[in-house]
Amino acid sequence: MYTKIIRIEEAEPGMTLAASVYIITTTGTNMLAARPGTVLDANLIKMLTVRKVASIEITSDTPPVEKDEPVIPRKPVPQITYEQTPEHYVPINILVDDKLKKEAIDSVRQLFTCFTNPDGTINKTTAYQCVNNLEGAVTSLLDVIGDDSGGLVHINDLKQFDEYTYHHSLSVSMLAMTTGRELGLDGDTLFRLGRCAMMHDIGKQLIPIDIINKKGVLTDAEFAIIKDHPVTGANTLKKAAIGDVELWNGIMFHHERPDGSGYPKGLKSKNIPLFSKIIAVADVYDAITSYRSYRMPMLPSEAFEVITRDVKKGLFDLSVVKAFFSKLELYPVNTILELSDTRLGIVVESEGASRLRPTIRIWGSTEHVNLAAANNAHINIVGVMNPADLPAGYEFA
């Protein structure tokens, strides 16, 4: 087996990466976008193109072409093009500022790292300090949510390509506490819920990263390892005397399902702790709307449809799902949306019935389009874009 470097314009679905691919973030840092062995598909190629990746290294059955051999002309590749019009763009209102975000993510990383020693030992003093730091971050996040029962939250600004586990923990905690508030939980209970949600995936720290990010179907043995993480996480904290039964059970049973099809014990609705029911919805929503090395994210509206459908199958608690989506802002004002008719739009209204199909202003114009209107039923949302994702040539006035 050989490898060769090709331009991104030459990439085709079905090719296999021979080396990791990194993208440059808006802060100038490198983030892993795809690992060796990843099979390219149209979505991944598009993402690498808009992220300005110039070339990639792929596997090949033939040796590289020597320099003195004739170069085969590349076939034309359609370019991602939109109308390049100056735009007065206002960023989405940030829910969690950079300082708090860093504090929260660092606290999760530090705590999770305490439990990654191969021999299973931990420094309890360090672990307790990490827990204190994490609890401080949860308190700050709870302050952000506040006590305004009419407010909506969004997690768009928490999405990142790198360090998925830590960003995921932060998002799930925010979503869980917001849901709990809508269900009428008091401040102290919300704090305990947020802490539990922040730690819910701590058991994944002992799972090989190749299994966590595997693109193909898991083997029975690999899935068995994945299914152990709730028990592993709960027992690890219990062994370290961190938390209590409420915390341990909340973590252990967050993959249980009301119809009894979940794991590790196949509990049914009445036996599943409320914390676990709430975390289950927040966990799935954030997971399927996040970019992973093996798939592109779902749109918020698609995730809504999936979870709503799964309620009917008995996979989620109906009251929890209602509370969850009543407080979640799917497409915040100023979100840039890619439309099925190739235009871009900026969300200007996203309330009530328009939350799944908001009202937008077409990029570079004053035209407003209500996607919820019957005459616009043929126009669909096909992507959510960050300003940094826009193809070269876009201008911000």
PDB file of C-alpha atoms in Angstrom, residues 1-19 21 34-42 44-45 48 55-62 74-75 77 215 293:
ATOM      1  CA  MET A   1       0.000   0.000   0.000  1.00  0.00           C
ATOM      2  CA  TYR A   2       1.299   3.451  -0.971  1.00  0.00           C
ATOM      3  CA  THR A   3       0.353   6.979  -0.052  1.00  0.00           C
ATOM      4  CA  LYS A   4       0.177  10.162  -2.065  1.00  0.00           C
ATOM      5  CA  ILE A   5      -0.636  13.796  -1.514  1.00  0.00           C
ATOM      6  CA  ILE A   6      -3.433  15.326  -3.564  1.00  0.00           C
ATOM      7  CA  ARG A   7      -5.060  18.726  -3.748  1.00  0.00           C
ATOM      8  CA  ILE A   8      -8.404  19.018  -1.992  1.00  0.00           C
ATOM      9  CA  GLU A   9      -9.996  19.700  -5.392  1.00  0.00           C
ATOM     10  CA  GLU A  10      -8.977  16.165  -6.424  1.00  0.00           C
ATOM     11  CA  ALA A  11     -10.586  14.528  -3.405  1.00  0.00           C
ATOM     12  CA  GLU A  12     -13.426  12.145  -4.130  1.00  0.00           C
ATOM     13  CA  PRO A  13     -15.826  10.189  -1.904  1.00  0.00           C
ATOM     14  CA  GLY A  14     -14.446   6.757  -1.109  1.00  0.00           C
ATOM     15  CA  MET A  15     -10.803   7.821  -0.794  1.00  0.00           C
ATOM     16  CA  THR A  16      -9.097   6.921   2.499  1.00  0.00           C
ATOM     17  CA  LEU A  17      -6.936   9.333   4.479  1.00  0.00           C
ATOM     18  CA  ALA A  18      -3.380   8.193   5.172  1.00  0.00           C
ATOM     19  CA  ALA A  19      -2.604  11.036   7.583  1.00  0.00           C
ATOM     20  CA  VAL A  21      -6.012  16.457   8.641  1.00  0.00           C
ATOM     21  CA  ALA A  34     -10.133  13.760  10.493  1.00  0.00           C
ATOM     22  CA  ARG A  35      -7.897  10.860  11.452  1.00  0.00           C
ATOM     23  CA  PRO A  36      -5.924   8.345   9.336  1.00  0.00           C
ATOM     24  CA  GLY A  37      -8.241   5.653   8.005  1.00  0.00           C
ATOM     25  CA  THR A  38     -11.202   8.001   7.612  1.00  0.00           C
ATOM     26  CA  VAL A  39     -13.076   7.358   4.365  1.00  0.00           C
ATOM     27  CA  LEU A  40     -13.938  10.608   2.633  1.00  0.00           C
ATOM     28  CA  ASP A  41     -17.530  11.469   1.842  1.00  0.00           C
ATOM     29  CA  ALA A  42     -19.093  14.519   0.186  1.00  0.00           C
ATOM     30  CA  LEU A  44     -16.294  15.872   4.817  1.00  0.00           C
ATOM     31  CA  ILE A  45     -14.771  17.058   1.528  1.00  0.00           C
ATOM     32  CA  LEU A  48     -12.326  20.631   4.411  1.00  0.00           C
ATOM     33  CA  SER A  55      -4.073  19.200   0.280  1.00  0.00           C
ATOM     34  CA  ILE A  56      -4.503  15.826   1.945  1.00  0.00           C
ATOM     35  CA  GLU A  57      -2.578  12.559   2.051  1.00  0.00           C
ATOM     36  CA  ILE A  58      -4.495   9.466   0.936  1.00  0.00           C
ATOM     37  CA  THR A  59      -3.776   5.760   0.540  1.00  0.00           C
ATOM     38  CA  SER A  60      -3.108   4.421  -2.949  1.00  0.00           C
ATOM     39  CA  ASP A  61      -2.685   1.039  -4.590  1.00  0.00           C
ATOM     40  CA  THR A  62      -0.060   2.466  -6.955  1.00  0.00           C
ATOM     41  CA  ARG A  74      -7.174  17.347 -13.283  1.00  0.00           C
ATOM     42  CA  LYS A  75     -10.830  17.216 -14.211  1.00  0.00           C
ATOM     43  CA  VAL A  77     -14.349  20.265  -9.879  1.00  0.00           C
ATOM     44  CA  LYS A 215     -16.268   5.426  11.684  1.00  0.00           C
ATOM     45  CA  SER A 293     -14.507  12.491  12.949  1.00  0.00           C
TER      46      SER A 293
END
